[in-house]
N, CA, C and O atoms as a DFTB+ gen file, in Angstrom:
468 C
 N C O
     1  1     109.725     125.542      87.938
     2  2     111.163     125.638      87.990
     3  2     111.688     125.819      86.578
     4  3     111.615     124.907      85.754
     5  1     112.196     126.957      86.318
     6  2     112.729     127.245      84.990
     7  2     114.050     127.989      85.121
     8  3     114.221     128.854      85.980
     9  1     114.960     127.632      84.259
    10  2     116.187     128.421      84.155
    11  2     115.838     129.713      83.434
    12  3     114.949     129.728      82.582
    13  1     116.514     130.776      83.759
    14  2     116.228     132.083      83.159
    15  2     116.260     132.022      81.638
    16  3     115.417     132.627      80.976
    17  1     117.230     131.291      81.073
    18  2     117.342     131.233      79.609
    19  2     116.279     130.352      78.967
    20  3     116.168     130.314      77.742
    21  1     115.491     129.639      79.782
    22  2     114.440     128.765      79.265
    23  2     113.056     129.373      79.499
    24  3     112.044     128.719      79.244
    25  1     113.001     130.607      79.977
    26  2     111.734     131.229      80.288
    27  2     111.323     132.147      79.148
    28  3     111.976     133.156      78.884
    29  1     110.245     131.793      78.482
    30  2     109.755     132.606      77.382
    31  2     109.011     133.830      77.886
    32  3     108.840     134.016      79.091
    33  1     108.575     134.652      76.964
    34  2     107.870     135.888      77.307
    35  2     106.602     135.602      78.096
    36  3     106.323     136.276      79.088
    37  1     105.838     134.614      77.667
    38  2     104.578     134.277      78.350
    39  2     104.836     133.877      79.800
    40  3     104.186     134.397      80.707
    41  1     105.775     132.961      80.028
    42  2     106.090     132.522      81.389
    43  2     106.603     133.681      82.232
    44  3     106.250     133.792      83.406
    45  1     107.413     134.525      81.665
    46  2     107.954     135.677      82.397
    47  2     106.826     136.617      82.831
    48  3     106.827     137.102      83.963
    49  1     105.871     136.877      81.947
    50  2     104.742     137.747      82.290
    51  2     103.913     137.116      83.403
    52  3     103.533     137.798      84.355
    53  1     103.633     135.838      83.293
    54  2     102.846     135.146      84.320
    55  2     103.556     135.200      85.663
    56  3     102.955     135.584      86.667
    57  1     104.831     134.820      85.691
    58  2     105.567     134.700      86.947
    59  2     105.937     136.038      87.568
    60  3     105.960     136.152      88.793
    61  1     106.225     137.048      86.765
    62  2     106.727     138.297      87.334
    63  2     105.695     139.417      87.392
    64  3     105.908     140.415      88.081
    65  1     104.566     139.265      86.671
    66  2     103.570     140.331      86.687
    67  2     102.203     139.856      87.170
    68  3     101.677     140.374      88.155
    69  1     101.633     138.880      86.484
    70  2     100.259     138.491      86.798
    71  2     100.113     137.790      88.147
    72  3      99.217     138.130      88.919
    73  1     100.977     136.818      88.446
    74  2     100.871     136.138      89.730
    75  2     101.088     137.073      90.913
    76  3     100.303     137.038      91.860
    77  1     102.133     137.913      90.893
    78  2     102.303     138.835      92.020
    79  2     101.088     139.751      92.218
    80  3     100.675     139.990      93.353
    81  1     100.518     140.263      91.126
    82  2      99.345     141.144      91.233
    83  2      98.151     140.394      91.818
    84  3      97.444     140.921      92.676
    85  1      97.930     139.180      91.360
    86  2      96.808     138.374      91.846
    87  2      96.967     138.054      93.323
    88  3      96.027     138.217      94.101
    89  1      98.143     137.601      93.710
    90  2      98.381     137.279      95.116
    91  2      98.261     138.522      95.994
    92  3      97.654     138.476      97.064
    93  1      98.841     139.632      95.539
    94  2      98.804     140.872      96.303
    95  2      97.354     141.303      96.545
    96  3      97.025     141.805      97.620
    97  1      96.489     141.104      95.542
    98  2      95.072     141.461      95.682
    99  2      94.392     140.643      96.779
   100  3      93.372     141.062      97.325
   101  1      94.948     139.492      97.097
   102  2      94.377     138.625      98.138
   103  2      95.197     138.643      99.423
   104  3      94.987     137.822     100.316
   105  1      96.129     139.584      99.508
   106  2      96.908     139.743     100.732
   107  2      98.034     138.741     100.909
   108  3      98.495     138.514     102.028
   109  1      98.478     138.140      99.819
   110  2      99.557     137.145      99.888
   111  2     100.793     137.712      99.209
   112  3     100.716     138.231      98.096
   113  1     101.938     137.608      99.888
   114  2     103.195     138.083      99.319
   115  2     103.742     137.024      98.364
   116  3     103.866     135.861      98.748
   117  1     104.067     137.398      97.149
   118  2     104.634     136.497      96.147
   119  2     105.698     137.259      95.387
   120  3     105.484     138.400      94.977
   121  1     106.832     136.633      95.201
   122  2     107.875     137.264      94.404
   123  2     108.750     136.182      93.790
   124  3     108.896     135.092      94.343
   125  1     109.318     136.495      92.660
   126  2     110.284     135.620      92.025
   127  2     111.628     135.982      92.632
   128  3     112.056     137.134      92.562
   129  1     112.290     135.007      93.223
   130  2     113.502     135.289      93.998
   131  2     114.780     135.286      93.185
   132  3     115.842     135.575      93.736
   133  1     114.730     134.985      91.953
   134  2     115.949     134.989      91.155
   135  2     115.949     133.835      90.178
   136  3     114.938     133.164      89.971
   137  1     117.073     133.630      89.602
   138  2     117.177     132.578      88.605
   139  2     117.848     131.360      89.200
   140  3     118.482     131.428      90.252
   141  1     117.700     130.267      88.522
   142  2     118.265     129.004      88.951
   143  2     119.115     128.459      87.800
   144  3     118.705     128.533      86.642
   145  1     120.283     127.921      88.108
   146  2     121.093     127.327      87.041
   147  2     120.320     126.203      86.334
   148  3     119.520     125.501      86.953
   149  1     120.567     126.052      85.060
   150  2     119.838     125.060      84.255
   151  2     119.971     123.645      84.817
   152  3     118.977     122.921      84.872
   153  1     121.168     123.230      85.235
   154  2     121.346     121.869      85.750
   155  2     120.518     121.651      87.011
   156  3     119.947     120.575      87.191
   157  1     120.444     122.640      87.877
   158  2     119.629     122.525      89.091
   159  2     118.158     122.360      88.716
   160  3     117.446     121.566      89.331
   161  1     117.702     123.101      87.718
   162  2     116.323     122.988      87.253
   163  2     116.032     121.578      86.755
   164  3     115.005     120.993      87.100
   165  1     116.929     121.038      85.949
   166  2     116.765     119.680      85.411
   167  2     116.705     118.663      86.558
   168  3     115.838     117.789      86.571
   169  1     117.621     118.780      87.510
   170  2     117.658     117.842      88.637
   171  2     116.396     117.930      89.486
   172  3     115.857     116.903      89.897
   173  1     115.921     119.136      89.752
   174  2     114.721     119.290      90.569
   175  2     113.478     118.761      89.865
   176  3     112.578     118.230      90.516
   177  1     113.419     118.899      88.564
   178  2     112.284     118.318      87.819
   179  2     112.290     116.798      87.925
   180  3     111.247     116.184      88.147
   181  1     113.463     116.194      87.765
   182  2     113.585     114.739      87.887
   183  2     113.160     114.287      89.286
   184  3     112.344     113.377      89.427
   185  1     113.708     114.916      90.300
   186  2     113.409     114.512      91.670
   187  2     111.954     114.786      92.027
   188  3     111.344     114.019      92.772
   189  1     111.398     115.866      91.508
   190  2     109.985     116.159      91.756
   191  2     109.079     115.073      91.192
   192  3     108.058     114.742      91.795
   193  1     109.436     114.525      90.060
   194  2     108.634     113.460      89.454
   195  2     108.695     112.169      90.266
   196  3     107.751     111.379      90.241
   197  1     109.783     111.949      90.975
   198  2     109.954     110.710      91.741
   199  2     109.460     110.814      93.185
   200  3     109.302     109.795      93.857
   201  1     109.220     112.009      93.657
   202  2     108.931     112.233      95.072
   203  2     107.602     111.654      95.530
   204  3     107.501     111.225      96.679
   205  1     106.593     111.624      94.695
   206  2     105.233     111.378      95.156
   207  2     104.811     109.925      95.150
   208  3     103.615     109.640      95.092
   209  1     105.731     109.015      95.206
   210  2     105.377     107.606      95.364
   211  2     105.260     107.317      96.855
   212  3     105.509     108.194      97.682
   213  1     104.884     106.099      97.195
   214  2     104.802     105.717      98.603
   215  2     106.149     105.952      99.287
   216  3     107.191     105.854      98.639
   217  1     106.145     106.258     100.578
   218  2     107.407     106.511     101.280
   219  2     108.392     105.354     101.132
   220  3     108.044     104.193     101.346
   221  1     109.614     105.687     100.768
   222  2     110.645     104.664     100.564
   223  2     110.901     103.876     101.839
   224  3     111.184     102.680     101.776
   225  1     110.808     104.521     102.988
   226  2     111.118     103.850     104.250
   227  2     110.143     102.723     104.588
   228  3     110.439     101.893     105.448
   229  1     108.980     102.681     103.923
   230  2     108.002     101.627     104.184
   231  2     108.147     100.436     103.245
   232  3     107.418      99.451     103.368
   233  1     109.083     100.525     102.310
   234  2     109.295      99.446     101.340
   235  2     110.149      98.340     101.953
   236  3     111.003      98.614     102.797
   237  1     109.926      97.088     101.533
   238  2     110.720      95.986     102.084
   239  2     112.203      96.062     101.720
   240  3     113.031      95.478     102.419
   241  1     112.553      96.763     100.649
   242  2     113.957      96.857     100.248
   243  2     114.722      97.931     101.013
   244  3     115.947      98.010     100.913
   245  1     114.013      98.756     101.774
   246  2     114.689      99.819     102.523
   247  2     115.599      99.196     103.575
   248  3     115.157      98.380     104.383
   249  1     116.831      99.572     103.560
   250  2     117.794      99.029     104.518
   251  2     118.105     100.123     105.528
   252  3     118.768     101.109     105.206
   253  1     117.625      99.945     106.741
   254  2     117.887     100.947     107.778
   255  2     119.167     100.581     108.515
   256  3     119.563      99.416     108.532
   257  1     119.800     101.545     109.110
   258  2     120.978     101.271     109.917
   259  2     122.237     101.889     109.359
   260  3     122.209     102.577     108.338
   261  1     123.328     101.642     110.026
   262  2     124.593     102.299     109.713
   263  2     125.222     101.814     108.408
   264  3     125.970     102.564     107.782
   265  1     124.941     100.585     107.980
   266  2     125.567     100.090     106.747
   267  2     125.191     100.957     105.546
   268  3     126.069     101.405     104.809
   269  1     123.918     101.191     105.347
   270  2     123.486     101.969     104.197
   271  2     123.867     103.438     104.368
   272  3     124.194     104.109     103.389
   273  1     123.829     103.936     105.588
   274  2     124.102     105.350     105.802
   275  2     125.588     105.681     105.758
   276  3     125.959     106.853     105.830
   277  1     126.431     104.686     105.642
   278  2     127.858     104.964     105.506
   279  2     128.263     105.115     104.040
   280  3     129.409     105.459     103.749
   281  1     127.335     104.864     103.117
   282  2     127.653     104.979     101.691
   283  2     127.888     106.437     101.332
   284  3     127.265     107.341     101.890
   285  1     128.796     106.647     100.395
   286  2     129.208     108.003     100.043
   287  2     128.883     108.399      98.611
   288  3     129.100     109.549      98.232
   289  1     128.365     107.471      97.803
   290  2     128.026     107.813      96.417
   291  2     126.657     107.241      96.072
   292  3     126.194     106.289      96.701
   293  1     126.021     107.825      95.075
   294  2     124.718     107.341      94.648
   295  2     124.835     105.909      94.115
   296  3     123.914     105.108      94.274
   297  1     125.971     105.590      93.482
   298  2     126.190     104.231      92.987
   299  2     126.229     103.216      94.120
   300  3     125.686     102.120      93.986
   301  1     126.864     103.565      95.234
   302  2     126.916     102.667      96.382
   303  2     125.526     102.475      96.985
   304  3     125.174     101.374      97.409
   305  1     124.739     103.549      97.020
   306  2     123.357     103.438      97.505
   307  2     122.563     102.543      96.564
   308  3     121.790     101.698      97.014
   309  1     122.751     102.726      95.251
   310  2     122.071     101.885      94.257
   311  2     122.401     100.417      94.475
   312  3     121.511      99.567      94.437
   313  1     123.676     100.115      94.703
   314  2     124.084      98.726      94.956
   315  2     123.440      98.180      96.219
   316  3     123.011      97.027      96.246
   317  1     123.369      98.997      97.266
   318  2     122.761      98.558      98.527
   319  2     121.267      98.295      98.363
   320  3     120.696      97.478      99.084
   321  1     120.642      98.979      97.424
   322  2     119.215      98.804      97.188
   323  2     118.916      97.775      96.097
   324  3     117.807      97.750      95.563
   325  1     119.873      96.941      95.766
   326  2     119.621      95.854      94.834
   327  2     120.415      95.911      93.550
   328  3     120.444      94.928      92.809
   329  1     121.065      97.032      93.257
   330  2     121.890      97.140      92.065
   331  2     121.091      97.263      90.780
   332  3     119.869      97.113      90.769
   333  1     121.802      97.537      89.704
   334  2     121.195      97.645      88.383
   335  2     120.172      98.768      88.296
   336  3     120.152      99.665      89.139
   337  1     119.323      98.714      87.272
   338  2     118.313      99.761      87.082
   339  2     117.327      99.863      88.256
   340  3     116.878     100.955      88.604
   341  1     116.998      98.718      88.857
   342  2     116.053      98.732      89.981
   343  2     116.667      99.445      91.182
   344  3     116.020     100.285      91.808
   345  1     117.916      99.108      91.501
   346  2     118.599      99.760      92.617
   347  2     118.780     101.244      92.383
   348  3     118.650     102.048      93.306
   349  1     119.084     101.610      91.135
   350  2     119.245     103.038      90.813
   351  2     117.922     103.768      90.990
   352  3     117.897     104.874      91.530
   353  1     116.833     103.176      90.549
   354  2     115.519     103.793      90.733
   355  2     115.178     103.976      92.203
   356  3     114.616     104.998      92.597
   357  1     115.518     102.989      93.003
   358  2     115.265     103.087      94.438
   359  2     116.128     104.163      95.083
   360  3     115.661     104.903      95.949
   361  1     117.389     104.250      94.662
   362  2     118.288     105.273      95.206
   363  2     117.794     106.674      94.827
   364  3     117.823     107.585      95.654
   365  1     117.344     106.848      93.588
   366  2     116.821     108.139      93.164
   367  2     115.546     108.487      93.932
   368  3     115.306     109.651      94.253
   369  1     114.737     107.482      94.221
   370  2     113.524     107.714      95.004
   371  2     113.866     108.153      96.423
   372  3     113.234     109.061      96.962
   373  1     114.863     107.514      97.028
   374  2     115.307     107.920      98.366
   375  2     115.838     109.354      98.333
   376  3     115.600     110.130      99.258
   377  1     116.553     109.697      97.270
   378  2     117.057     111.058      97.106
   379  2     115.896     112.038      96.949
   380  3     115.884     113.097      97.575
   381  1     114.925     111.683      96.116
   382  2     113.778     112.551      95.876
   383  2     112.962     112.769      97.143
   384  3     112.374     113.834      97.332
   385  1     112.927     111.769      98.006
   386  2     112.145     111.881      99.238
   387  2     112.968     112.439     100.397
   388  3     112.589     112.317     101.562
   389  1     114.097     113.052     100.055
   390  2     114.915     113.821     101.003
   391  2     115.545     112.992     102.118
   392  3     115.708     113.483     103.235
   393  1     115.902     111.742     101.829
   394  2     116.633     110.941     102.814
   395  2     118.132     111.179     102.703
   396  3     118.884     110.876     103.629
   397  1     118.566     111.720     101.568
   398  2     119.960     112.071     101.385
   399  2     120.063     113.292     100.488
   400  3     119.123     113.630      99.769
   401  1     121.202     113.943     100.535
   402  2     121.431     115.170      99.771
   403  2     122.493     114.939      98.709
   404  3     123.353     114.068      98.842
   405  1     122.411     115.743      97.647
   406  2     123.366     115.693      96.549
   407  2     123.533     117.118      96.025
   408  3     122.654     117.957      96.224
   409  1     124.630     117.393      95.370
   410  2     124.861     118.705      94.763
   411  2     123.959     118.835      93.539
   412  3     124.177     118.162      92.531
   413  1     122.959     119.690      93.623
   414  2     121.987     119.840      92.537
   415  2     122.513     120.638      91.354
   416  3     121.875     120.676      90.301
   417  1     123.662     121.271      91.512
   418  2     124.219     122.054      90.413
   419  2     125.103     121.228      89.482
   420  3     125.683     121.763      88.538
   421  1     125.205     119.925      89.747
   422  2     125.971     119.014      88.890
   423  2     125.032     117.899      88.431
   424  3     124.061     117.592      89.122
   425  1     125.305     117.294      87.286
   426  2     124.470     116.170      86.848
   427  2     124.476     115.051      87.902
   428  3     125.512     114.754      88.498
   429  1     123.314     114.442      88.120
   430  2     123.213     113.341      89.074
   431  2     123.633     112.062      88.353
   432  3     122.995     111.641      87.388
   433  1     124.715     111.454      88.837
   434  2     125.240     110.220      88.248
   435  2     125.499     109.221      89.360
   436  3     125.320     109.530      90.538
   437  1     125.921     108.018      88.983
   438  2     126.262     106.993      89.977
   439  2     127.442     107.458      90.841
   440  3     127.563     107.032      91.990
   441  1     128.308     108.320      90.308
   442  2     129.463     108.808      91.041
   443  2     129.150     109.989      91.959
   444  3     130.014     110.419      92.723
   445  1     127.922     110.519      91.894
   446  2     127.566     111.673      92.709
   447  2     127.728     111.372      94.194
   448  3     127.260     110.349      94.693
   449  1     128.397     112.282      94.882
   450  2     128.542     112.141      96.330
   451  2     127.206     112.433      97.004
   452  3     126.483     113.343      96.598
   453  1     126.884     111.653      98.040
   454  2     125.654     111.865      98.774
   455  2     125.957     112.034     100.260
   456  3     126.965     111.548     100.774
   457  1     125.056     112.735     100.925
   458  2     125.151     112.897     102.380
   459  2     123.794     112.518     102.954
   460  3     122.766     113.045     102.529
   461  1     123.791     111.623     103.903
   462  2     122.535     111.156     104.516
   463  2     122.013     112.180     105.505
   464  3     122.790     112.864     106.171
   465  1     120.724     112.282     105.597
   466  2     120.093     113.188     106.570
   467  2     119.794     112.455     107.842
   468  3     119.263     113.043     108.783
């Protein structure tokens, strides 16, 4: 995941020339679909790093039910998950594991609006 302005010559050659040729030789369609805004790239890198822990829903702090799913901001989710840095980490993990959605084109903050899946 790279923003267009952050892609050097080497990365551009790999992504737009060498990979497509290699995949095509093996019968696989590969193409670069366009550019991504820098903030979206930053957010996806953060969430990608948090995604691969144990499923959040299996943790004892996971609160299932309508109370947690009625929250409308990442800060409210953080508070429901214990507050402070620990609650924020848990909320980001839930976000990374696709339990809720956020606008990836804006910085992720405690005020970020969330929508539960």
